[in-house]
Short mmCIF file of C-alpha atoms and ligand atoms in Angstrom, two decimals:
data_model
loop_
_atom_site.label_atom_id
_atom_site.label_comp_id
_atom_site.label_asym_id
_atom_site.label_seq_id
_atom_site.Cartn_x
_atom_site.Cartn_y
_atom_site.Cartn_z
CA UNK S 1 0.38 -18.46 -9.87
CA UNK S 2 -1.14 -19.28 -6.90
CA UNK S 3 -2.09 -18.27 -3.29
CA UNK S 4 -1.06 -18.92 0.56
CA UNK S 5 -2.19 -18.47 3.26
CA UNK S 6 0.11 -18.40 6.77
CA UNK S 7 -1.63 -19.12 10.25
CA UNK S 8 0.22 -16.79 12.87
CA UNK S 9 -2.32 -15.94 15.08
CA UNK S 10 -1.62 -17.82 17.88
CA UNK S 11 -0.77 -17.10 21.18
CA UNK S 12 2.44 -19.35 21.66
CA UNK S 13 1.88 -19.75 25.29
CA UNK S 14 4.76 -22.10 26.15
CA UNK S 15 7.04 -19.40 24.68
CA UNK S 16 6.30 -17.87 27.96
CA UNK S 17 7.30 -14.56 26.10
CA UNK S 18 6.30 -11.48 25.66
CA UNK S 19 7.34 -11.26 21.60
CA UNK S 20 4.82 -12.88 19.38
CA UNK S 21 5.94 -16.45 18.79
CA UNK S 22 6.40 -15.90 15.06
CA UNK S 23 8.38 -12.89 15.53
CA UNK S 24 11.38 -15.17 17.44
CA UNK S 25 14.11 -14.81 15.64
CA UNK S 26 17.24 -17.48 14.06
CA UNK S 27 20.01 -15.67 13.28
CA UNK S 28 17.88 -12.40 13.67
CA UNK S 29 15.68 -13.70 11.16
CA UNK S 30 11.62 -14.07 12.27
CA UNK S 31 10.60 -17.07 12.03
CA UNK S 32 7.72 -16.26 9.79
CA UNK S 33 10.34 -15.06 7.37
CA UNK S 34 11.73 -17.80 6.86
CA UNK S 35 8.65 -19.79 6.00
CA UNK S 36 7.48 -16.98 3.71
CA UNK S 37 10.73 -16.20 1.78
CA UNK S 38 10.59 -20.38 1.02
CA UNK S 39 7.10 -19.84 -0.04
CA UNK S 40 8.16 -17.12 -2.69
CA UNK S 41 11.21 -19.00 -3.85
CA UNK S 42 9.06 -21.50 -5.52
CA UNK S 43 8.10 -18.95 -7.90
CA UNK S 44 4.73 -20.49 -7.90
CA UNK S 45 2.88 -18.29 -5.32
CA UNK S 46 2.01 -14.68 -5.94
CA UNK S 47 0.46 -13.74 -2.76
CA UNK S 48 0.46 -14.29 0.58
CA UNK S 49 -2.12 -14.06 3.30
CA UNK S 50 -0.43 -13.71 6.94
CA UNK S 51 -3.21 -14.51 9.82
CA UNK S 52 -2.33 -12.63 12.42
CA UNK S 53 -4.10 -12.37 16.08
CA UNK S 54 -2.17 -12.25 19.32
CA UNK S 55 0.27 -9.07 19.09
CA UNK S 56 -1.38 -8.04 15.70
CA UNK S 57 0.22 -5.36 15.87
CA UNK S 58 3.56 -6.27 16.19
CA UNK S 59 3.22 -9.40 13.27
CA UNK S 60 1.44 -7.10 11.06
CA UNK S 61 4.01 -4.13 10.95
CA UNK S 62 6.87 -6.95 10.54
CA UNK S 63 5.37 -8.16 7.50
CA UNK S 64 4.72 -4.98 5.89
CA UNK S 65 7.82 -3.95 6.13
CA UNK S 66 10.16 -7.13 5.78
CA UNK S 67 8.27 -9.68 3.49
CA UNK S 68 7.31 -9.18 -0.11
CA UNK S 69 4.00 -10.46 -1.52
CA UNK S 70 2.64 -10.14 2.11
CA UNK S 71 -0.72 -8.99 3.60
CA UNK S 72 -1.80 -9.43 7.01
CA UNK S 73 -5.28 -10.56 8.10
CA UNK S 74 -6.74 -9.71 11.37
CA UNK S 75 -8.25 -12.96 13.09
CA UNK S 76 -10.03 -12.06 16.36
CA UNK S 77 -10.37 -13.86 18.23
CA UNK S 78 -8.52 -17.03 17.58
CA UNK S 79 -11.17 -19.58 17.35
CA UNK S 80 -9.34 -22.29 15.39
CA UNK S 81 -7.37 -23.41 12.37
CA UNK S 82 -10.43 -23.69 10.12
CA UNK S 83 -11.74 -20.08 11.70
CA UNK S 84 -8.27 -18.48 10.59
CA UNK S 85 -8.64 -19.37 6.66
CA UNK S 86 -12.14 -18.64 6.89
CA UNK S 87 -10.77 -14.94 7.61
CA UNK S 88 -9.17 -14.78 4.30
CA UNK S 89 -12.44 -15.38 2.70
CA UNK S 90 -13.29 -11.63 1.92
CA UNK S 91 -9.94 -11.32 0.24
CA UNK S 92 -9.97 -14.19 -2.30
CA UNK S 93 -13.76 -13.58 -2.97
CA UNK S 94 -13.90 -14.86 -6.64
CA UNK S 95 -10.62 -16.28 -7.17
CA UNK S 96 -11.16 -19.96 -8.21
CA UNK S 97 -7.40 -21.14 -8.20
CA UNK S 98 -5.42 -23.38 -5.50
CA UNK S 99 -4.27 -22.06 -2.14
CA UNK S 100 -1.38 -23.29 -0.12
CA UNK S 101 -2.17 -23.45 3.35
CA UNK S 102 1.23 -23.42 6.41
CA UNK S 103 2.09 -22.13 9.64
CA UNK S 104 3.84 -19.34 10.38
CA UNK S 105 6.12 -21.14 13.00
CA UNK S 106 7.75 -24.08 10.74
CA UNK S 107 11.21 -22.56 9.66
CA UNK S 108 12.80 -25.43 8.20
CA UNK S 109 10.26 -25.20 5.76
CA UNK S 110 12.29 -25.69 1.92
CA UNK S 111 11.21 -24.27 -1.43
CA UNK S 112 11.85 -27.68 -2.61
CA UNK S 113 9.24 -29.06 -0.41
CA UNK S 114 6.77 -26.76 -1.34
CA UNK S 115 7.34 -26.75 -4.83
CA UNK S 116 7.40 -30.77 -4.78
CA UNK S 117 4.05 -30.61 -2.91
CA UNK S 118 2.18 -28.44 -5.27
CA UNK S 119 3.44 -30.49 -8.41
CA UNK S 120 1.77 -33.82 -6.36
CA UNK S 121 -0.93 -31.89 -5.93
CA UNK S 122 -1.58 -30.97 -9.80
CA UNK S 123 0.08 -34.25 -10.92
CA UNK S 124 -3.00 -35.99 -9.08
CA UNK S 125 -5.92 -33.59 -10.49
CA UNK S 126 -6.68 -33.22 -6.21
CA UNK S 127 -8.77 -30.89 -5.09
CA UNK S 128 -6.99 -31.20 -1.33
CA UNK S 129 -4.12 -32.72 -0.84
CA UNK S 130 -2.65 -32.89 3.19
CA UNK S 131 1.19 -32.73 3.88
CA UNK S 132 1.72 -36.27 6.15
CA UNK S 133 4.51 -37.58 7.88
CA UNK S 134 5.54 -40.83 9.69
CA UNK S 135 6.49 -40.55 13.13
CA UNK S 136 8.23 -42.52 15.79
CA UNK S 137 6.46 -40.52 18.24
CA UNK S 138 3.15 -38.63 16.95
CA UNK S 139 2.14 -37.59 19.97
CA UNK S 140 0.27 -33.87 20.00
CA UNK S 141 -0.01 -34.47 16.15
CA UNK S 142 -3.59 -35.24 13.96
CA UNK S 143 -4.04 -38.58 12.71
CA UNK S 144 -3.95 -39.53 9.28
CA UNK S 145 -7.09 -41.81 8.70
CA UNK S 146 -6.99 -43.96 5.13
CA UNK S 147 -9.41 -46.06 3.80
CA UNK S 148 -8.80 -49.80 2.84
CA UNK S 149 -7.60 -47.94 -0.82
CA UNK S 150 -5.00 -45.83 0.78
CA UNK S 151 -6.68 -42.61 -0.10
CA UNK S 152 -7.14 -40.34 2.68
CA UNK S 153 -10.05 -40.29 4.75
CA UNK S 154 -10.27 -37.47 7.38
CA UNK S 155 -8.10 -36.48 10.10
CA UNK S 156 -7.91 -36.74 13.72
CA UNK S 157 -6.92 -34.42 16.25
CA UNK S 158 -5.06 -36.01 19.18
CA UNK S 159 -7.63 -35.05 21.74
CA UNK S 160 -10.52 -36.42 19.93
CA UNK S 161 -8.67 -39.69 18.92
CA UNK S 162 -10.17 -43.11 20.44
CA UNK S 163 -7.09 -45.43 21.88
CA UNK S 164 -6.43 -46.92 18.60
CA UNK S 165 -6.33 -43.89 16.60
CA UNK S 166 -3.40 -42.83 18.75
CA UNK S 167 -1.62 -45.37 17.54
CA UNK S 168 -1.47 -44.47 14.22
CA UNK S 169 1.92 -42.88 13.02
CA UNK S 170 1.31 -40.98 10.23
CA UNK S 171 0.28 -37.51 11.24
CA UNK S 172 -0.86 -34.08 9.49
CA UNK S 173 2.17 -32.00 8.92
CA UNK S 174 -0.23 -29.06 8.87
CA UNK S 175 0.03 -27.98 5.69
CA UNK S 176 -2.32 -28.26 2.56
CA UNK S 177 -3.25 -27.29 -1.03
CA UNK S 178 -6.67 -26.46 -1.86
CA UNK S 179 -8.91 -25.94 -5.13
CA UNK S 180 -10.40 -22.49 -3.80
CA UNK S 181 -12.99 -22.49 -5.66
CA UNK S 182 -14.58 -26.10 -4.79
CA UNK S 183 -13.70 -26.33 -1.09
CA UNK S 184 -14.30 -22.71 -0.19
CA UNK S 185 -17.60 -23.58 0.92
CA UNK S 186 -16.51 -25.71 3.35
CA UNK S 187 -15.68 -23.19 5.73
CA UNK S 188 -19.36 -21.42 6.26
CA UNK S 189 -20.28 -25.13 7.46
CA UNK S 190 -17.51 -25.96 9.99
CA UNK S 191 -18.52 -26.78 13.79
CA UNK S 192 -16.36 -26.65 16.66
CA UNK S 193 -18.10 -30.03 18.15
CA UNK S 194 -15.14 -31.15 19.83
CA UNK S 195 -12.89 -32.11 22.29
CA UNK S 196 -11.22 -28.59 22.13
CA UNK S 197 -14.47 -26.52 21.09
CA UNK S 198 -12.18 -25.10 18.17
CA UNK S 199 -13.07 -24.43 14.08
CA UNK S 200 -10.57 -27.14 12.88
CA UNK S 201 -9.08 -27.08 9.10
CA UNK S 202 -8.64 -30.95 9.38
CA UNK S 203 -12.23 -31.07 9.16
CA UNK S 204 -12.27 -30.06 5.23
CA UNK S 205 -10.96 -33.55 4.36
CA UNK S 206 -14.32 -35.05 5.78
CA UNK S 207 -16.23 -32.02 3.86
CA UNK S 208 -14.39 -32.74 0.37
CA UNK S 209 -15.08 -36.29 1.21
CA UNK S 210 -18.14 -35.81 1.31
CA UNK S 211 -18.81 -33.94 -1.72
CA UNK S 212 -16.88 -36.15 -3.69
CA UNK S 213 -13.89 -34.29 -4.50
CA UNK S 214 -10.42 -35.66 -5.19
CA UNK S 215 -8.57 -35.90 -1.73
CA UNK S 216 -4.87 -37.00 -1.36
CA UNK S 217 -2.11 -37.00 1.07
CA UNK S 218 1.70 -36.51 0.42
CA UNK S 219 4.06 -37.79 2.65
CA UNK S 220 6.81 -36.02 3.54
CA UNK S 221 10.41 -37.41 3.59
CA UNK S 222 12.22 -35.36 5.96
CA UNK S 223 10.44 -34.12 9.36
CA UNK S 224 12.47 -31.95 10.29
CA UNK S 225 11.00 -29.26 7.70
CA UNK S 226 7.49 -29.07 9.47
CA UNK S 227 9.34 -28.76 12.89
CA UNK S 228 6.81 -26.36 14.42
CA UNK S 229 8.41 -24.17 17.36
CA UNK S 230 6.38 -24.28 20.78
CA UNK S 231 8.75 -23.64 23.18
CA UNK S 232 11.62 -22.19 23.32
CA UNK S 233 13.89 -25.24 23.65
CA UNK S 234 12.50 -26.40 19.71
CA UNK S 235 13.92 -22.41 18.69
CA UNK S 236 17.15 -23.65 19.99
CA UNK S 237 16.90 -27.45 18.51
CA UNK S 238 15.56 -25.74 15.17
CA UNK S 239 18.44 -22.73 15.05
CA UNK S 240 21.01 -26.08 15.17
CA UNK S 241 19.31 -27.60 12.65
CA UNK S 242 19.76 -24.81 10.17
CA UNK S 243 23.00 -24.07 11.30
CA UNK S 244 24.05 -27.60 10.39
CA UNK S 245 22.55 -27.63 7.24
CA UNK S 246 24.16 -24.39 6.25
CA UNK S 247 27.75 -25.72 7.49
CA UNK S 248 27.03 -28.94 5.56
CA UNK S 249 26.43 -26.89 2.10
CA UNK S 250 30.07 -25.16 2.96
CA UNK S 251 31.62 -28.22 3.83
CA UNK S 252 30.46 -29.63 0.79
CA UNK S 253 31.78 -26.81 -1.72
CA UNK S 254 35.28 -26.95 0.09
CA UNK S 255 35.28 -24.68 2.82
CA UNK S 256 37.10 -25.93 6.03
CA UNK S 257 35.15 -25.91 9.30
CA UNK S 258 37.10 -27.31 12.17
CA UNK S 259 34.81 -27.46 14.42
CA UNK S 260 30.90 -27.41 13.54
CA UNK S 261 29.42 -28.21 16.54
CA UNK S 262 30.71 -24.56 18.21
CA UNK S 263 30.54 -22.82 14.90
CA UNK S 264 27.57 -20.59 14.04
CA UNK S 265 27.20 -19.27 10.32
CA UNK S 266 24.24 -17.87 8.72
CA UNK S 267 21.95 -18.88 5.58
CA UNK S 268 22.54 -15.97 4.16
CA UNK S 269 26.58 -16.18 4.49
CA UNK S 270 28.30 -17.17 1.04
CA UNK S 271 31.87 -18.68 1.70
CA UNK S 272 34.51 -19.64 -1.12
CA UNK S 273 36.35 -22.52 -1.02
CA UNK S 274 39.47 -23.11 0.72
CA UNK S 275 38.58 -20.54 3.43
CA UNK S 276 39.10 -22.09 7.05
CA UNK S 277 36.90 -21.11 9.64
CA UNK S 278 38.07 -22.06 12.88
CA UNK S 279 36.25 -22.93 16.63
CA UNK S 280 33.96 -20.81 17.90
CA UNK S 281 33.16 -18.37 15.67
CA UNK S 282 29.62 -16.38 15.29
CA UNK S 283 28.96 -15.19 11.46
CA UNK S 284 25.72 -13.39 11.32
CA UNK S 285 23.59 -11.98 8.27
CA UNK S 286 24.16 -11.50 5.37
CA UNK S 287 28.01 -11.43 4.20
CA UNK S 288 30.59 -12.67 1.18
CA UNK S 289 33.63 -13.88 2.38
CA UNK S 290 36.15 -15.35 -0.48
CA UNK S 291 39.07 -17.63 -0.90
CA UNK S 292 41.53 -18.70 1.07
CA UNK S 293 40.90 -16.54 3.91
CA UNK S 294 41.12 -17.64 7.58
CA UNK S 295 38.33 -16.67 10.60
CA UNK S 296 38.61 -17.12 13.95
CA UNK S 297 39.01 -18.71 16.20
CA UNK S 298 36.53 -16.20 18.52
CA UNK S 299 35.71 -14.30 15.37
CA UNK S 300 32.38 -12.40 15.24
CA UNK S 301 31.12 -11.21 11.92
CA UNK S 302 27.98 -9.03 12.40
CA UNK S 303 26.25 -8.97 8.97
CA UNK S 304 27.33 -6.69 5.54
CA UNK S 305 30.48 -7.79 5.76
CA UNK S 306 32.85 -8.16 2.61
CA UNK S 307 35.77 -10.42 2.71
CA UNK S 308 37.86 -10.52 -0.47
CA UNK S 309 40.42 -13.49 -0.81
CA UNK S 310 43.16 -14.14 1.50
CA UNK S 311 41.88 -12.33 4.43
CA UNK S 312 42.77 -12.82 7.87
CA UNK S 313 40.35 -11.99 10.83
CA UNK S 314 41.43 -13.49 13.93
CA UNK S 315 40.42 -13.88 17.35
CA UNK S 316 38.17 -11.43 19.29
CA UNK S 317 38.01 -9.55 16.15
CA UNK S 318 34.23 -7.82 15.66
CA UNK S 319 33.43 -7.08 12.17
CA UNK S 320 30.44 -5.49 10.67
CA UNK S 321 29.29 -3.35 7.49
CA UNK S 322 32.91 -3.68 6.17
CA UNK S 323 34.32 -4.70 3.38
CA UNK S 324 38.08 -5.62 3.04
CA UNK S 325 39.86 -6.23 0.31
CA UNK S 326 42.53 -9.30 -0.46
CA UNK S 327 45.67 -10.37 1.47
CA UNK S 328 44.59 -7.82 4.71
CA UNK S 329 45.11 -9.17 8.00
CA UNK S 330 43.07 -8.06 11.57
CA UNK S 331 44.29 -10.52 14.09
CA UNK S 332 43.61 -9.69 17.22
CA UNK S 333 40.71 -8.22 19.48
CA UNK S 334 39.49 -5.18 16.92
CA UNK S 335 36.50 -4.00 16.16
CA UNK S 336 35.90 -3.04 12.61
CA UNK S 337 32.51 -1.35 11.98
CA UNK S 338 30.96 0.58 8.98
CA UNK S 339 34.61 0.71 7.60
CA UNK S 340 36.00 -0.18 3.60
CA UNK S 341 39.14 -1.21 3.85
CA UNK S 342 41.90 -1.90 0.96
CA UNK S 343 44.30 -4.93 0.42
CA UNK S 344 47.97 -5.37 2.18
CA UNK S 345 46.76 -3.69 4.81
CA UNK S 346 47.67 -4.33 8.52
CA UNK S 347 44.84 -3.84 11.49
CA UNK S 348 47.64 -4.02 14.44
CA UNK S 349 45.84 -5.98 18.01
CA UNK S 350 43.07 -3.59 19.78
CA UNK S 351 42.47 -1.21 16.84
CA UNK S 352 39.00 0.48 17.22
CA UNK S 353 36.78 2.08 14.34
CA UNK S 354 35.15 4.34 16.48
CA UNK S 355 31.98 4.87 13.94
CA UNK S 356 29.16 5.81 16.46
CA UNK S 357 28.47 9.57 17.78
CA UNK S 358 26.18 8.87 20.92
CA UNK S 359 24.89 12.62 20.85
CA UNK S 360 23.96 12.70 17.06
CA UNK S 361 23.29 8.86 16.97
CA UNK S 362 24.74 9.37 13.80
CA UNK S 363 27.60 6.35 12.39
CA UNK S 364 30.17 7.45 10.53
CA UNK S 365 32.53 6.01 7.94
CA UNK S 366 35.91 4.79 8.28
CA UNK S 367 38.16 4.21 4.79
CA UNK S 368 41.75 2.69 5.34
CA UNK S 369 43.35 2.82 1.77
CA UNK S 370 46.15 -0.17 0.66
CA UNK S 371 48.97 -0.78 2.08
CA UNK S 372 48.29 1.00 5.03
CA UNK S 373 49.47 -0.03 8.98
CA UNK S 374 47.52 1.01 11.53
CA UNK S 375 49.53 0.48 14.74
CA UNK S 376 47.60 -1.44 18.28
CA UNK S 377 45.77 0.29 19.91
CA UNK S 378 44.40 2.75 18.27
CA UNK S 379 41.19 4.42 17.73
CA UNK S 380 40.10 5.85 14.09
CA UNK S 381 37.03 8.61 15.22
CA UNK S 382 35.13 8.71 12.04
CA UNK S 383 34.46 9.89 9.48
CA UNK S 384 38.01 9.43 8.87
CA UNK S 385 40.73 8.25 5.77
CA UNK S 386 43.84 6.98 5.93
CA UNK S 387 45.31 7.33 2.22
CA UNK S 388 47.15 4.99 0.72
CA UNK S 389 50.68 3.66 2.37
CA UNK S 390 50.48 5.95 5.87
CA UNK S 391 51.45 4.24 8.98
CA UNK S 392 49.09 4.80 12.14
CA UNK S 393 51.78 4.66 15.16
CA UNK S 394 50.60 2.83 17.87
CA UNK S 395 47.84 4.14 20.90
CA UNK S 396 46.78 6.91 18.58
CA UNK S 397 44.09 8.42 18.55
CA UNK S 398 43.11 9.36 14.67
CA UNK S 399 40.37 11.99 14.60
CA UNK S 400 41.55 13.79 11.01
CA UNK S 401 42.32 12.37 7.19
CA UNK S 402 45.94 11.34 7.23
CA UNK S 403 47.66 11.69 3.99
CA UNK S 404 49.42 9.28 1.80
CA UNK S 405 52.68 7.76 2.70
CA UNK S 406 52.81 9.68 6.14
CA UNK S 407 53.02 8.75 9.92
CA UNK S 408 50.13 9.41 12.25
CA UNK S 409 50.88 9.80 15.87
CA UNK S 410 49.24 11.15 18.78
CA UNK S 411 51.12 8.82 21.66
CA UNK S 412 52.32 11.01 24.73
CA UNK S 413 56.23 11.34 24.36
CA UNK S 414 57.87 8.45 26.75
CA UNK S 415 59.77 10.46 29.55
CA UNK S 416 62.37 8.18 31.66
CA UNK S 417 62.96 9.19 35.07
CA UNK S 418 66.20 7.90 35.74
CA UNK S 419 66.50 6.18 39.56
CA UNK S 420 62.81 7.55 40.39
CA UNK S 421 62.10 4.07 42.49
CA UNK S 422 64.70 4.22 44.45
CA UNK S 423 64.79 7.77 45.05
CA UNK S 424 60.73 7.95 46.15
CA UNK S 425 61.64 5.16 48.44
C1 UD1 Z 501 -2.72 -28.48 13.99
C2 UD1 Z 501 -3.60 -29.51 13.30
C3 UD1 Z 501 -3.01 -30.89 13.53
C4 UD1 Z 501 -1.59 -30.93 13.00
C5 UD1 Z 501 -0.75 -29.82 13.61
C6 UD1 Z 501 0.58 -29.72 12.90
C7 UD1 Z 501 -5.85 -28.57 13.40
C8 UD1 Z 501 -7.18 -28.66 14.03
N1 UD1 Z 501 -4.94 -29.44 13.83
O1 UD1 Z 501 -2.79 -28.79 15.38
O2 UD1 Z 501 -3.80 -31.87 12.87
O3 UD1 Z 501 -1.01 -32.20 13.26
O4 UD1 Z 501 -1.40 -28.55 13.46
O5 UD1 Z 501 1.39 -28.81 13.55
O6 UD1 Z 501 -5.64 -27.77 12.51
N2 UD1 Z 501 -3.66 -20.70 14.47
C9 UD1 Z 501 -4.28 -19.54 14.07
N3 UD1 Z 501 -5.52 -19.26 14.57
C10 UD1 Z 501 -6.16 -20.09 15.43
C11 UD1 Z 501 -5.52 -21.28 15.82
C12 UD1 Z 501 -4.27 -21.56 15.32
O7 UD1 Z 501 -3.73 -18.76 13.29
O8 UD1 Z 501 -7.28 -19.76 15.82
C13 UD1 Z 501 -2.31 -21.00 13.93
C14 UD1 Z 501 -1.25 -21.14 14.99
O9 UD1 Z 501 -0.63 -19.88 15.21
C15 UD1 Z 501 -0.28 -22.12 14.34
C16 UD1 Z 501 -1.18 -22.97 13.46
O10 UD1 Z 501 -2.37 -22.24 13.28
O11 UD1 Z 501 0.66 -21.46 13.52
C17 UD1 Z 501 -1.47 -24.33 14.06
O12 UD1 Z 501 -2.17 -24.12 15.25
P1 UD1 Z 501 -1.96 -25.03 16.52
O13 UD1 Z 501 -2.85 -24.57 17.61
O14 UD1 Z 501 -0.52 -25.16 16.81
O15 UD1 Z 501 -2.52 -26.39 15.96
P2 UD1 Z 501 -2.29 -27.80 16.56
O16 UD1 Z 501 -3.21 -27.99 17.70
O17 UD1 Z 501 -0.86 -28.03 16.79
CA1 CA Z 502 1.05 -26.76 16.98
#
């Protein structure tokens, strides 16, 4: 097992935000989550080092309480790449083994990636190895320098680069594996005598270089994984790339997506085959929805959601923490919250689970048994339980347990007044 460490102590100026950069969210996911849960899905790394800096605070009690294998390291201030893993020196004083090195605010990160990366790295006995990637526009990047040989000779940041550096196409993807043990030394000698007056990381590949060590560089094969977020139109290009790649792994085990370019479904969403999801629809956090059901269009599934097969949730339905069993339909403009409700059952149009008591703050549960009908309109004030077969009539207002097989009703009796328009004329 190995190590990693995470930079995230930047400031992320061009968020022009108040919320630490790594704390931005994709489908109410941080984005630092997302590169750390990839970094513990390779099974290879048993701890991970989070540099944290600009809102600290913030980063730090994130990680503590959201992401396993995690510590947080205080870097102030922020004096550069190489400065930040210098800071994790205290905590990996005598371990000897390999460190991976990424940044905190590359989301499309994979496990696969990572995984591939560290087996190049042992494969090739390096003692560094750089993450590289071609690019049709490297701009901002650092420039991959080889020798003659191909092996990799240092790397050059953008603002240091002479004219015909900048050319060069291949750029560091900012991430690295490093023998700890041999290059750990490198960081008591960096300088920051350049352009930006900054500690850089790059400039371990001159140091290992230098000492003779083993230096290589692995080229990527897809850029969109090291798609760092700087602004907050790449959170938006980076949220549609995952999106697509989650609707792709649907579409490809035979769910039915009409229309993915206004469809929105998260990683963490499992989907069974022969489902339809149609336009529009916003399916948030982490949920199981089965067979053959149908969704949307203008469906909005908040997270903890439980769909067994043949369900129907149609438009301007809201569903969250709620699991519903098979052939159950909710067509129209509900909202189902905190609820567990059986199979054949009917949700008429405009039904509301009321589960939230403002004055307690407290949410309550709502159980709807089989075969029940709850008629439009109505509002079911939990903690409340329809049994098994009773019939809700509609606009009532449910606010006790209703027995099996009965009928619920709390609608005002309809009173005709015969001629009353003609008469108040
Ligand atoms: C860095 C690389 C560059 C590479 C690019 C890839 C250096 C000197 N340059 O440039 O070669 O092409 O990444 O994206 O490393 N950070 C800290 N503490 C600091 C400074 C930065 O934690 O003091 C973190 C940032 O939060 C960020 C990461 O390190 O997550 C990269 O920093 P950034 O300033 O974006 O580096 P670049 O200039 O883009
Ligand atoms: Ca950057």
């Amino acid at each position: 097992m190995i190590k990693s460490i995470i930079l995230s102590a930047g400031k992320g100026t061009r968020m022009k935000s108040d919320v630490p950069k790594v704390l931005h969210t994709i489908f109410d996911i941080p984005l630092v989550k997302y590169v750390i849960e990839e970094v513990n899905k390779t099974g290879l790394i048993d701890e991970n080092f989070v540099i944290v800096g600009h809102q600290a605070k913030l980063v730090e009690e994130y990680v503590r309480n959201n992401c396993r294998n995690s510590k947080c390291i205080l870097q102030m201030p922020q004096l550069g790449t190489g400065h930040a893993v210098s800071m994790a020196r205290p905590e990996l004083s005598g371990y000897e083994g390999d460190v991976i090195i990424l940044c905190g605010d590359t989301p499309l990160i994979t496990a696969e990636t990572i995984k591939e990366f560290i087996e190049f790295h042992h494969s090739k006995h390096s003692d560094l190895t750089v993450m590289s990637a071609v690019m049709e526009n490297p701009a901002n990047y650092g420039r991959i320098i080889r020798n003659y040989n191909g092996t990799l000779n240092s790397i050059v940041e953008e603002k240091d680069a002479m004219p015909e550096e900048k050319l060069i196409k291949e750029v560091n993807a900012g991430i690295y594996c490093l023998n700890w043990g041999k290059i750990r030394q490198a960081f008591s000698e960096l300088s920051n005598n350049n352009a930006q007056g900054e500690y850089y990381l790059t400039d371990i590949i001159r140091w290992a270089n230098s000492k003779k060590l083993v230096v290589n560089a692995f080229t990527i094969k897809n850029n969109e994984e090291i798609f760092g977020i700087n602004s907050q139109a790449n959170l938006a290009e980076a949220a549609k790339i995952m999106n697509k790649r989650t609707i792709e792994k649907h579409l490809n085990n035979g769910v039915t997506i009409v229309d993915p370019a206004t469809t929105w479904i998260s990683p963490e969403t499992e989907i069974e085959a022969d489902t339809i999801i149609y336009p529009s629809c916003y399916i948030n956090g982490k949920n199981k929805i089965g067979k053959n059901c149908k969704i949307g269009p203008f469906a909005h599934l908040r997270g903890d959601v439980v769909l067994e097969d043949n369900v129907k949730i149609g438009n301007f339905v809201e569903v969250k923490k709620t699991t519903i069993k098979s052939h159950t339909n909710a067509c129209h403009l509900s909202y189902l919250g905190d609820s567990e409700i059986g199979s054949e059952v009917n949700i008429g149009a405009g039904t509301i689970t009321a589960n939230y008591n403002p004055l307690t703050k407290e949410k309550s549960k709502t159980i709807i048994k089989d075969n029940v009908k709850i008629g439009s309109n109505s509002v079911l004030v939990a903690p409340v339980t329809i049994e098994e077969g009773a019939n809700v009539g509609a606009l009532s207002v449910i606010t006790k347990s209703i027995s099996a097989w009965s009928l619920a009703i709390t609608r005002a009796p309809l009173r005709i007044v015969e001629n009353w328009v003609k008469k108040s004329n």
